[in-house]
Short mmCIF file of C-alpha atoms and ligand atoms in Angstrom, two decimals:
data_model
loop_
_atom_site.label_atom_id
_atom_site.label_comp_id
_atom_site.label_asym_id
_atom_site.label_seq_id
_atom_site.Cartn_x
_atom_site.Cartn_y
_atom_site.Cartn_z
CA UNK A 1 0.00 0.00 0.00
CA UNK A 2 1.12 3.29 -0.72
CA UNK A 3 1.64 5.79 2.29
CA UNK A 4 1.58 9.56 1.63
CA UNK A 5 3.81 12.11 3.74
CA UNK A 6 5.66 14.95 3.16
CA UNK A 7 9.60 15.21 3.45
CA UNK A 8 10.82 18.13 5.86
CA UNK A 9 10.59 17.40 9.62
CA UNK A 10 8.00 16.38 11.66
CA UNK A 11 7.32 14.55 15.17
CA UNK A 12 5.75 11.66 16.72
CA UNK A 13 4.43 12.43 20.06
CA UNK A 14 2.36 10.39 21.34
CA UNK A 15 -1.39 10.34 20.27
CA UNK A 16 -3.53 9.17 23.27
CA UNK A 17 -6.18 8.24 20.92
CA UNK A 18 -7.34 5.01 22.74
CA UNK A 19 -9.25 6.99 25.45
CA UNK A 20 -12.07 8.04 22.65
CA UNK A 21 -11.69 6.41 19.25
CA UNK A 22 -13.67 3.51 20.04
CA UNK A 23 -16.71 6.16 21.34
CA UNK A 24 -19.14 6.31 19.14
CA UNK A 25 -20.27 10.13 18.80
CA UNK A 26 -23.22 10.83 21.23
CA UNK A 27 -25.72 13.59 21.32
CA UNK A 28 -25.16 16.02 24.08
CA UNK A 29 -28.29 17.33 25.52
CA UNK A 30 -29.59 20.95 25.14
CA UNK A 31 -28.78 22.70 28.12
CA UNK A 32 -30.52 25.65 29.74
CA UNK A 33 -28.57 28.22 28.08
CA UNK A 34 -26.23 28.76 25.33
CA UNK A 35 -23.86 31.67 24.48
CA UNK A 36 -23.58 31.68 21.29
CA UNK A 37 -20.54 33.80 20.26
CA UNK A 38 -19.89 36.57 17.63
CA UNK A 39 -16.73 35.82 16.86
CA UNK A 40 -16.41 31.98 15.18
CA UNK A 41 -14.67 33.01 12.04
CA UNK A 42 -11.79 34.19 10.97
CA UNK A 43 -12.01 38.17 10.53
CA UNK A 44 -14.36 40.87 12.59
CA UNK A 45 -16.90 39.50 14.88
CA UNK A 46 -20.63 39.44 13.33
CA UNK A 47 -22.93 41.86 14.52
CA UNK A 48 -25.96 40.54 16.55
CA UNK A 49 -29.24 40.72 14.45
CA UNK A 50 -31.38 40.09 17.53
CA UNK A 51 -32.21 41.72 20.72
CA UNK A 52 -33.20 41.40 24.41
CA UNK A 53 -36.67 39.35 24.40
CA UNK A 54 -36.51 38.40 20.94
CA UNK A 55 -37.97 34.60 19.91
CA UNK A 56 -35.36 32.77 18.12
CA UNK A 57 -36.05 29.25 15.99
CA UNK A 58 -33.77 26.91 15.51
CA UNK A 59 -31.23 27.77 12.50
CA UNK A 60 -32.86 31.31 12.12
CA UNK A 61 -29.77 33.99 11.47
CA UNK A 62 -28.89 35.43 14.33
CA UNK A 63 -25.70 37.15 13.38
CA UNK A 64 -24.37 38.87 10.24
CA UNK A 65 -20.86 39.87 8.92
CA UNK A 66 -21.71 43.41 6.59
CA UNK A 67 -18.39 43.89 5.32
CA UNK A 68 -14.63 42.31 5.53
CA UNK A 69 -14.48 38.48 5.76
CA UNK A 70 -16.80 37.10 8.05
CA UNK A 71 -19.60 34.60 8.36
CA UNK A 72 -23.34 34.45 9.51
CA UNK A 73 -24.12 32.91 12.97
CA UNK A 74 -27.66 30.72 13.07
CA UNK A 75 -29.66 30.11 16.28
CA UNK A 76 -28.34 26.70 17.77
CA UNK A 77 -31.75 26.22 19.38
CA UNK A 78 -35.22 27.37 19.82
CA UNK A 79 -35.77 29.82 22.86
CA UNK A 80 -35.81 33.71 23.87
CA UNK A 81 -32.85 35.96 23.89
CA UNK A 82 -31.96 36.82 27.29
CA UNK A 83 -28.73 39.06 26.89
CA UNK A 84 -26.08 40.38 24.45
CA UNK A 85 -23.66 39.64 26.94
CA UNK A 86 -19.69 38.67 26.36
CA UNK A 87 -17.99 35.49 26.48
CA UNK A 88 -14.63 34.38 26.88
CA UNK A 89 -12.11 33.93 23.68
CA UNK A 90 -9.24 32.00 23.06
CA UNK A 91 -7.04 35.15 21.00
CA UNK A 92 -9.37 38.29 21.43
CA UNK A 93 -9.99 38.20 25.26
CA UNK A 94 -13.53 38.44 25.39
CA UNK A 95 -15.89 38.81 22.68
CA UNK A 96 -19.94 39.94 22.32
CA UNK A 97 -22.26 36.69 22.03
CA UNK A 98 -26.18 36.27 22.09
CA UNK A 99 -27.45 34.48 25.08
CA UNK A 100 -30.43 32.19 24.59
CA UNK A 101 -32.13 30.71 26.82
CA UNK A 102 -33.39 27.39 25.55
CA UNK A 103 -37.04 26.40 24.87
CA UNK A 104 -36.83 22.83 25.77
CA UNK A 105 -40.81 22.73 24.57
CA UNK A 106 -40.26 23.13 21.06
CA UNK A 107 -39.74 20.25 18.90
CA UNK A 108 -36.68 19.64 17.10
CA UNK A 109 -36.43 21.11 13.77
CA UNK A 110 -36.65 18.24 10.48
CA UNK A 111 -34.47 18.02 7.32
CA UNK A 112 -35.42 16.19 4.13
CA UNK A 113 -32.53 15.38 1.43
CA UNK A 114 -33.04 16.75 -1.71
CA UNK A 115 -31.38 16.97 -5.21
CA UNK A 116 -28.54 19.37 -5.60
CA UNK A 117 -27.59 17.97 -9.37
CA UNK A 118 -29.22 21.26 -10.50
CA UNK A 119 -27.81 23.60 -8.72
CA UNK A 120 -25.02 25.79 -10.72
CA UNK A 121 -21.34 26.57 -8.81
CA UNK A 122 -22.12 29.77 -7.73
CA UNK A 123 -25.97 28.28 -6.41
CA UNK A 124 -24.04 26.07 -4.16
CA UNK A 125 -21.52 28.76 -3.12
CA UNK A 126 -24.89 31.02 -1.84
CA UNK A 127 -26.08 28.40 -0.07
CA UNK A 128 -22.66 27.39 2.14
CA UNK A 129 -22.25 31.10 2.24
CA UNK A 130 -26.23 31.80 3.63
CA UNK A 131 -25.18 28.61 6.18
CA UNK A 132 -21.99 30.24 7.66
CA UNK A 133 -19.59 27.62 6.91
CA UNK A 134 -16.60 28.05 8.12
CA UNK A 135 -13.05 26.04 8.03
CA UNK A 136 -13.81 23.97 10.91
CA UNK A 137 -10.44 22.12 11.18
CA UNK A 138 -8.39 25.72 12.57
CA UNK A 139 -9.35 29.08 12.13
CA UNK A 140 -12.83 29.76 10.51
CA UNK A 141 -11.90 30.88 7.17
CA UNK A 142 -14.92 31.59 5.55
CA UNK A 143 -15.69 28.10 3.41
CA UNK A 144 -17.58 30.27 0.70
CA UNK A 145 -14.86 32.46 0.06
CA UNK A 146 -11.93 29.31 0.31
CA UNK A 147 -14.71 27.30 -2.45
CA UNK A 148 -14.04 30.38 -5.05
CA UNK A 149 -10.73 30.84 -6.17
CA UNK A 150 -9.19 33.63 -8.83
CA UNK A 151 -9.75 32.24 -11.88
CA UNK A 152 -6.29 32.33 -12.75
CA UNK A 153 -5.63 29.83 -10.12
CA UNK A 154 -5.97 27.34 -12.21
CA UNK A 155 -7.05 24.64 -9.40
CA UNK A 156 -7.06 20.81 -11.03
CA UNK A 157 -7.10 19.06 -7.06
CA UNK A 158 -9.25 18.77 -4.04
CA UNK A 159 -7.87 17.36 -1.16
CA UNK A 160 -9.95 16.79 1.53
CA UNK A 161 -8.19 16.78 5.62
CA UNK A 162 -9.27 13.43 7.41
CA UNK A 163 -5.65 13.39 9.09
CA UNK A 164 -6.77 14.14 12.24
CA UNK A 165 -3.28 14.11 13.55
CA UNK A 166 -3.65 15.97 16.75
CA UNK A 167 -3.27 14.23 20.00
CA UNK A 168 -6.45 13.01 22.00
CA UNK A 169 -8.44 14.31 19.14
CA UNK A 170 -11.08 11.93 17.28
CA UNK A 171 -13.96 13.49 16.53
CA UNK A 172 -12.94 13.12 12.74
CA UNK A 173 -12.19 9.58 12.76
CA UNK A 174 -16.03 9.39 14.34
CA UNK A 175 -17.33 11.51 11.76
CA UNK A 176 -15.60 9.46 8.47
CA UNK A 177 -16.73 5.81 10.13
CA UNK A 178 -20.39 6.96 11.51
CA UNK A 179 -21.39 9.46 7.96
CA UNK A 180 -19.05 7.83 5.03
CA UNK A 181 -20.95 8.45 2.41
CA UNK A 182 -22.38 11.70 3.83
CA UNK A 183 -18.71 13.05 3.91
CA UNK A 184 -18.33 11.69 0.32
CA UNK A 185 -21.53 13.34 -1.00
CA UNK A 186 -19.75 16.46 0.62
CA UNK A 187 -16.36 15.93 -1.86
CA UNK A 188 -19.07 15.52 -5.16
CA UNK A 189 -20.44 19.20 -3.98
CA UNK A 190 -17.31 20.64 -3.77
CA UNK A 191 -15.63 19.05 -6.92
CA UNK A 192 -18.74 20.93 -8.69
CA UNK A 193 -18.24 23.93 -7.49
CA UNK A 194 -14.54 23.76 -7.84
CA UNK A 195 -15.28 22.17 -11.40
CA UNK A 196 -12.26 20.02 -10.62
CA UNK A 197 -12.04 16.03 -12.09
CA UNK A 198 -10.13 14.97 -9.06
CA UNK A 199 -9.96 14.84 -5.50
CA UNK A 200 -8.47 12.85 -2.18
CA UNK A 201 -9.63 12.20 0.96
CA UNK A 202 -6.14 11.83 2.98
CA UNK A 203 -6.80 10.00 6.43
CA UNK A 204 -3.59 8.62 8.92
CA UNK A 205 -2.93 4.96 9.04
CA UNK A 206 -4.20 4.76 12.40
CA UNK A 207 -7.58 4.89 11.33
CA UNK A 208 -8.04 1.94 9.62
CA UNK A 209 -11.78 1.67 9.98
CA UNK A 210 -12.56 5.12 8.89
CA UNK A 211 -10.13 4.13 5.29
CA UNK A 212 -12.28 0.78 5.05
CA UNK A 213 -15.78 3.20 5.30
CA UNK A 214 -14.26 5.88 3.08
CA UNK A 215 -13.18 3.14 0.42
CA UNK A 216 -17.06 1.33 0.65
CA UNK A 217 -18.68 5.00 0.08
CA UNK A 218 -16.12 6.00 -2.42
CA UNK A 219 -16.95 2.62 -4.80
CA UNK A 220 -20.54 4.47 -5.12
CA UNK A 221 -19.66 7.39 -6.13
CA UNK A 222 -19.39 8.42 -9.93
CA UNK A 223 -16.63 10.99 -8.98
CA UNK A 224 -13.26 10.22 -9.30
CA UNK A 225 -12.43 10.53 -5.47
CA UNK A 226 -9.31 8.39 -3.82
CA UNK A 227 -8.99 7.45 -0.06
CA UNK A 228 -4.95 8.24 0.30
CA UNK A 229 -3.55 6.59 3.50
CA UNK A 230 -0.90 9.11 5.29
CA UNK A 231 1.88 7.70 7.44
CA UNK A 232 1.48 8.84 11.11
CA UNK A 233 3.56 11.51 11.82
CA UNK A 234 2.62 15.11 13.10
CA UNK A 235 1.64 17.54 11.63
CA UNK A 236 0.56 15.32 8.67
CA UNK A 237 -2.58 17.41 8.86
CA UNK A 238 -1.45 20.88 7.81
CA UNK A 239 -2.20 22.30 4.74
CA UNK A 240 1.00 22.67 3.02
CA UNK A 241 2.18 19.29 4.18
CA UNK A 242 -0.76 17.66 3.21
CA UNK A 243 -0.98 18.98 -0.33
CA UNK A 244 3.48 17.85 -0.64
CA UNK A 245 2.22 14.49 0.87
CA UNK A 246 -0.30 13.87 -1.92
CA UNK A 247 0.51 15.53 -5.10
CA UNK A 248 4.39 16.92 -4.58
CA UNK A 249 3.80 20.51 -5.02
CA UNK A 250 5.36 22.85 -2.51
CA UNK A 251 3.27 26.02 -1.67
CA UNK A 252 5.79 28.81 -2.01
CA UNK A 253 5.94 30.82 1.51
CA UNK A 254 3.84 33.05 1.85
CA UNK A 255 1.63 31.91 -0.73
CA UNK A 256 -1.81 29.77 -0.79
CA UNK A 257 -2.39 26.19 -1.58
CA UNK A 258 -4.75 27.48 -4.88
CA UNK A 259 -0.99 28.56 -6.50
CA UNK A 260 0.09 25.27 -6.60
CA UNK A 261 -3.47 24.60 -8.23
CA UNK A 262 -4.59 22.61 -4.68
CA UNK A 263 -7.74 23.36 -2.37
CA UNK A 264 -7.51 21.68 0.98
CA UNK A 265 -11.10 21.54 3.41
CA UNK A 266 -11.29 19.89 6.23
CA UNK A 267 -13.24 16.26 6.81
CA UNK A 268 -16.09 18.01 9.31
CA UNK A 269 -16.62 21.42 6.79
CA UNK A 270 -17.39 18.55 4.50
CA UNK A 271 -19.81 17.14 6.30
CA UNK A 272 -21.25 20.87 7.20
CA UNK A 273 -21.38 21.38 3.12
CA UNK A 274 -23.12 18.30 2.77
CA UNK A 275 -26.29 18.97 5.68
CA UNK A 276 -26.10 23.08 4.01
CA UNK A 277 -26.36 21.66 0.47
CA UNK A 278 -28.50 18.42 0.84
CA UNK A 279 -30.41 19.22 4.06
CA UNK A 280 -30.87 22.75 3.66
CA UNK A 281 -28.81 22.82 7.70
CA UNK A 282 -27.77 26.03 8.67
CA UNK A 283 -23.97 25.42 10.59
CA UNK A 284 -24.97 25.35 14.39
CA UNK A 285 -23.60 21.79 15.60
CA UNK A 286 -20.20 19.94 15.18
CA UNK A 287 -18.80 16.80 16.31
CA UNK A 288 -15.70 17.66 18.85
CA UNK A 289 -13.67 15.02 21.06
CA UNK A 290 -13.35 16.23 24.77
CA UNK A 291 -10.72 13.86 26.09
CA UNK A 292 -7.25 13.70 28.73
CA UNK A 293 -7.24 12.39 31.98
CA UNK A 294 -8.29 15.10 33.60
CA UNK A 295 -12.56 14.63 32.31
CA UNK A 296 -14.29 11.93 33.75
CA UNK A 297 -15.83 10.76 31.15
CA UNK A 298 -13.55 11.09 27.63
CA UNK A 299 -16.31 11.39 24.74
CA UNK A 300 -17.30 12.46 20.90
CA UNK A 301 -19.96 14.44 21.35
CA UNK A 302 -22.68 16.06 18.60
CA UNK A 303 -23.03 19.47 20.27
CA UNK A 304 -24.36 22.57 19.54
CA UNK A 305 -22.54 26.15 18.85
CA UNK A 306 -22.95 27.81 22.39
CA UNK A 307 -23.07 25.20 24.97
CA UNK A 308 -20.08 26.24 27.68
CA UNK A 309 -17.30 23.80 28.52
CA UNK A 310 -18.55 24.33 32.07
CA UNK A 311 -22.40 21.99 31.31
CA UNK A 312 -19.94 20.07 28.96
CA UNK A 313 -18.02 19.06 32.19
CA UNK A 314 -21.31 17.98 34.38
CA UNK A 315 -22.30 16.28 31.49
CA UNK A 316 -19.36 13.87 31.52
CA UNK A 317 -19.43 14.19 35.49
CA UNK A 318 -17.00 16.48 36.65
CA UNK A 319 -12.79 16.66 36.21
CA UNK A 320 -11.13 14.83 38.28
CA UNK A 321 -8.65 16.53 41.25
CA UNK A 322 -5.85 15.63 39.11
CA UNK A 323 -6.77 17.98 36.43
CA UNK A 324 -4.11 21.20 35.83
CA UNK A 325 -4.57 22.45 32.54
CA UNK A 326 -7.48 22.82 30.36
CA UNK A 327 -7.01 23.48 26.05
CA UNK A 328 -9.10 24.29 23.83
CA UNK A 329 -8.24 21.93 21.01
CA UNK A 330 -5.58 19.42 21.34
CA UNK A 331 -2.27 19.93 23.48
CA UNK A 332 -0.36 20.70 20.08
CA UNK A 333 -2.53 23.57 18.59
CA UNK A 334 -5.10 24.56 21.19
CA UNK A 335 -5.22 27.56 23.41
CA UNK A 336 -4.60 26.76 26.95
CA UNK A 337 -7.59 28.63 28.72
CA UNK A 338 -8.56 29.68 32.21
CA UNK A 339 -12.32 30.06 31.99
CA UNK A 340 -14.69 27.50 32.15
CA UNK A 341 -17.82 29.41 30.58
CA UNK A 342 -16.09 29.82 27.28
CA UNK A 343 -18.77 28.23 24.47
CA UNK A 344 -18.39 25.59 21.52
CA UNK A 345 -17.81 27.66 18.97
CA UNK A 346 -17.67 26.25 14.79
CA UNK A 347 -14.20 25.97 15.14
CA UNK A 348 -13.53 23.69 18.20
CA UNK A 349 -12.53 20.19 17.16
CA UNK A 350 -12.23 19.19 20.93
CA UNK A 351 -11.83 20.01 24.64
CA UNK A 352 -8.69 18.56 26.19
CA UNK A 353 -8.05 18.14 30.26
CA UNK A 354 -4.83 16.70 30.93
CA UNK A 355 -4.01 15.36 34.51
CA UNK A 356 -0.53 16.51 36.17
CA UNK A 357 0.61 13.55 34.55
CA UNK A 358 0.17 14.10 31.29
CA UNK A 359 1.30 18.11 31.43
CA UNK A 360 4.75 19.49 31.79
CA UNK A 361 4.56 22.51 34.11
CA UNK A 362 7.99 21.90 34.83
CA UNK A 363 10.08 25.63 34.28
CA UNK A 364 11.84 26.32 30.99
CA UNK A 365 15.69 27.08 30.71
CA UNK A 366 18.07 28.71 28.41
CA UNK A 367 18.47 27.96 24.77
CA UNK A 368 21.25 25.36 24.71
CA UNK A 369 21.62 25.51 20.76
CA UNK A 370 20.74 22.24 20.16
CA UNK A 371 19.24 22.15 16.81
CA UNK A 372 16.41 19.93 17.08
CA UNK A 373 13.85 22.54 16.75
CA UNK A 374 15.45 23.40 13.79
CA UNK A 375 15.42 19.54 12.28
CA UNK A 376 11.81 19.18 13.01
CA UNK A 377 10.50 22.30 11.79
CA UNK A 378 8.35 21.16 8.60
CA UNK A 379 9.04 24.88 7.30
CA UNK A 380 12.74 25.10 7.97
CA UNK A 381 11.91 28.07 10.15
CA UNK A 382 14.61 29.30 13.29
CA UNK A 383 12.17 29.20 16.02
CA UNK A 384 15.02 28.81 18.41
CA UNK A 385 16.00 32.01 16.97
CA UNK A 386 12.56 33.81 17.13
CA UNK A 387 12.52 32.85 21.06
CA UNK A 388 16.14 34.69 21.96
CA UNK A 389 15.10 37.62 20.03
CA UNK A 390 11.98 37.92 22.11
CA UNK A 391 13.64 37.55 24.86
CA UNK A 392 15.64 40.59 24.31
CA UNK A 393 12.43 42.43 23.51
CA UNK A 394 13.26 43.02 19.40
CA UNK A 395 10.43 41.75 17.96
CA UNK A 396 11.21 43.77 14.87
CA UNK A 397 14.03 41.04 13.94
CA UNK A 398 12.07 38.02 14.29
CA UNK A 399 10.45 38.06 11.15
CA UNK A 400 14.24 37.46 8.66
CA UNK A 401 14.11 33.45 11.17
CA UNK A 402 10.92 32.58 9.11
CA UNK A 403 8.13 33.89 11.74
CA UNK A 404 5.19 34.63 8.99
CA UNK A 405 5.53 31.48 8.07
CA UNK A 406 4.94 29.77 11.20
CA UNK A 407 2.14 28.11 11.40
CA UNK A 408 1.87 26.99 15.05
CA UNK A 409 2.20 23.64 14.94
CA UNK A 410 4.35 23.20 18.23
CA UNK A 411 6.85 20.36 16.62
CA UNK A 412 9.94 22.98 18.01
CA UNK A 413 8.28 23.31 21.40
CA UNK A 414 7.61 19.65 21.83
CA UNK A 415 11.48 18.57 20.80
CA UNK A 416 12.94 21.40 22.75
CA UNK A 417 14.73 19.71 25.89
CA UNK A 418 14.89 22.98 27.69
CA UNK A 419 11.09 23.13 27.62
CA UNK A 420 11.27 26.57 25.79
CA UNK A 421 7.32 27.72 24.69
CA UNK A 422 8.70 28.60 21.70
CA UNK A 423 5.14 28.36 20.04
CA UNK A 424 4.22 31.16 22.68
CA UNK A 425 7.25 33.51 21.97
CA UNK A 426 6.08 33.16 18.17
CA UNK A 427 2.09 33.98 19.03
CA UNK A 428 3.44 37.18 21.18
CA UNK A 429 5.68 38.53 18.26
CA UNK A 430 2.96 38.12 15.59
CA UNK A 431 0.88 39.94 18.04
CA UNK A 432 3.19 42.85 18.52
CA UNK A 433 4.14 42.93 14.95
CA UNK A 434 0.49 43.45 13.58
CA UNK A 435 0.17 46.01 16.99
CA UNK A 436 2.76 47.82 15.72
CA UNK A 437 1.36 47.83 11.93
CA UNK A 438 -1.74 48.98 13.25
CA UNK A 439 -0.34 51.79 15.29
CA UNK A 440 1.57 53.15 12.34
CA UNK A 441 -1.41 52.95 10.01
CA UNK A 442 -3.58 55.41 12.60
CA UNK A 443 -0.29 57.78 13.38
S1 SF4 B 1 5.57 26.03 15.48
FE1 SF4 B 1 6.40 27.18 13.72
S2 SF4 B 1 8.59 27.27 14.09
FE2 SF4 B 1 7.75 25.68 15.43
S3 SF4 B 1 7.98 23.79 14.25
FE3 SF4 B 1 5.93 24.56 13.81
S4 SF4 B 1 6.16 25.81 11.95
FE4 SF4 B 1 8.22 25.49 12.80
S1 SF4 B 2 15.43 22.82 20.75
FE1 SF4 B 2 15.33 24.35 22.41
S2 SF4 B 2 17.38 24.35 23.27
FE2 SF4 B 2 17.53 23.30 21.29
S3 SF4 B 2 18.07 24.94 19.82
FE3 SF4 B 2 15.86 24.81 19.84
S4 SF4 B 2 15.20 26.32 21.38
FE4 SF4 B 2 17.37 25.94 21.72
#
């Protein structure tokens, strides 16, 4: 069998899969109240479209991006608006979000498939872009925008991101053995719109039951779709290194996969193309893993947009005393976070607790100049570098050791034996750099 991966660097840590992959994805039930927040896409926050006392339905619009990139935000539930009140966020502090208190009355809203054969490109566009679709796999790119290249982009290749190759995560391995053929409907949409002949769905070799349902629902299909089986190794996921993996091409820095003619979307925006396009379903739910020893009860749960990680928690009964750190995300790419009441948002593949086993608080020391950042860098980037430069405060200088080009994985962090947060120096100088841009744009 052939295994895909790309060439440059890379890490194996280890996955902790076994505590959810064998959980089939349960519903988790509507609690009291959700906080639905503004700000699940990448770009300004939407502006709330309701008020104080205001009915709601289930999937009605709620929230609306007028200008920039942005996306709309549905109602995950029936019930009354209670507040615009603010909720916590994982980059921008805190952020507005409609409160709603659930109607646990009304009846759950239906969907009926129907034929989307008819349907031109730029049909199927307006409806993912009326659904507020986002990138659901990082950080909520607008799917509408993504799905419509410059022409002169010339893409000839969809490749769709089953990798999953974050620690403790699952949720997409649930989603590509429990909706196969839903997922594969999803590519068929896409390939339309894209009006591309080709396209590959590339899942990690240590899901063989989600290749075996991928390869059953592909066989149906007319399209010429092809399940490509990645070698394990982090971050096989990642756009750039999935699109070297499968076809070769290199995305130049700084550019976009559509210049090497590639469109990436992740497994789960699939999915959330397919219910948009087929069922006429507004984004409101996702499928996220909440997992580590430090839950109770490790899970894949269906849940909707809004519900806090604090009814999340009863709902799996409670964290156990061991539990010191809490991520939103997996340990490799999530945001460590403080506050329980942050909500679900489009964008959160999981929830992870780890235990004071499973996470180093142990101090960091000086750089020792070891190299091994450097060797497992899939970029080639100088992230050892980037960190000494912060530390003497010139942030200016850190872009010539490849900073813009950093994409956060955490490989450097997790090799580094003096337990530098190198991924953290890199967030802080990205944020001063585009603080400092901004400054010079108002002076
Ligand atoms: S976080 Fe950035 S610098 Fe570190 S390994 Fe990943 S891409 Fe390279
Ligand atoms: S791995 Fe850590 S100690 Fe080694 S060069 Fe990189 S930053 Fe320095």
């Amino acid at each position: 069998m052939k295994k895909y991966t790309f060439d440059k660097g890379g890490i194996h840590p280890p996955d902790h899969k076994e505590l959810t992959r064998n959980l089939p994805v349960e519903t988790m039930p509507l609690p009291d109240e959700l906080w639905v927040s503004m700000a699940q896409h990448f770009g300004a926050p939407a502006t709330p479209l309701v008020k104080r006392k205001d009915r709601v339905g289930e999937g009605d619009l709620i929230g609306a991006v007028e200008k920039g990139l942005g996306a709309n935000v549905h109602s995950p539930a029936s019930g009354e608006v209670v507040a615009i009140a603010s909720v916590p966020h994982p980059i921008l502090g805190k952020v507005p979000a409609v409160v709603i208190k659930v109607d646990h009355s009304a009846p759950p809203k239906d969907y009926e498939a129907r034929p989307w054969d008819g349907l031109s490109p730029q049909e199927l566009l307006g409806r993912i872009k009326e659904a507020g679709i986002v990138g659901m796999g990082g950080a909520g790119f607008p799917t509408h925008i993504k799905l419509n290249p410059p022409p002169q982009a010339k893409v000839d290749t969809l490749i769709i991101n089953g990798a999953e190759c974050e620690s403790y995560l699952t949720a997409d391995h649930r989603l590509m053995v429990e909706h196969p053929e839903e997922v594969v409907e999803g590519v068929a949409i896409i390939m339309k719109i894209l009006g591309v002949a080709r396209a590959y769905i590339g899942v990690e070799l240590n899901k063989p039951e989600a290749i075996e349902a991928l390869e059953q629902a592909v066989k149906k299909s007319a399209r010429q779709i092809t399940v490509a089986p990645l070698e394990v190794k982090y971050p096989q996921g990642s756009e750039k290194q999935l699109i070297q993996a499968i076809t070769g091409r290199r995305v130049p820095g700084g550019g976009l996969p559509a210049d090497v003619g590639c469109v990436v979307q992740n497994v789960g925006t699939t999915w959330a193309i397919y219910q948009a396009v087929v069922l006429g379903k507004n984004l409101y739910e996702r499928i996220l893993t909440v997992s580590g020893r430090g839950v109770k009860r490790p899970a894949n749960l269906l849940c909707r947009v809004g519900v806090r990680v604090a009814d999340i928690v009863d709902y799996l009964g409670g964290l156990s005393e061991e539990t010191v750190k809490f991520i939103l995300g997996g340990p490799m790419m999530g945001f460590a976070m403080a506050d329980l009441s942050a909500p679900v948002t489009k964008t959160t593949s999981g929830v992870t607790f780890l235990s004071r086993k499973e996470a180093d608080l142990s101090n960091y020391g000086p750089c020792i100049r070891c190299g091994r950042c450097l060797a497992v860098c899939p970029m080639g980037l100088s992230p050892n570098e980037i960190s000494i430069y912060m530390e003497k405060g010139r942030f200016e200088d850190t872009p010539r050791f490849g900073l813009l080009d950093c994409f956060e994985c955490g490989c450097c962090a997790f090799i580094c034996p003096s337990k530098r947060p190198l991924v953290q120096f890199i967030r802080t100088a990205k944020m001063k750099l585009r603080q400092k841009a901004m400054a010079t744009k108002k002076g």
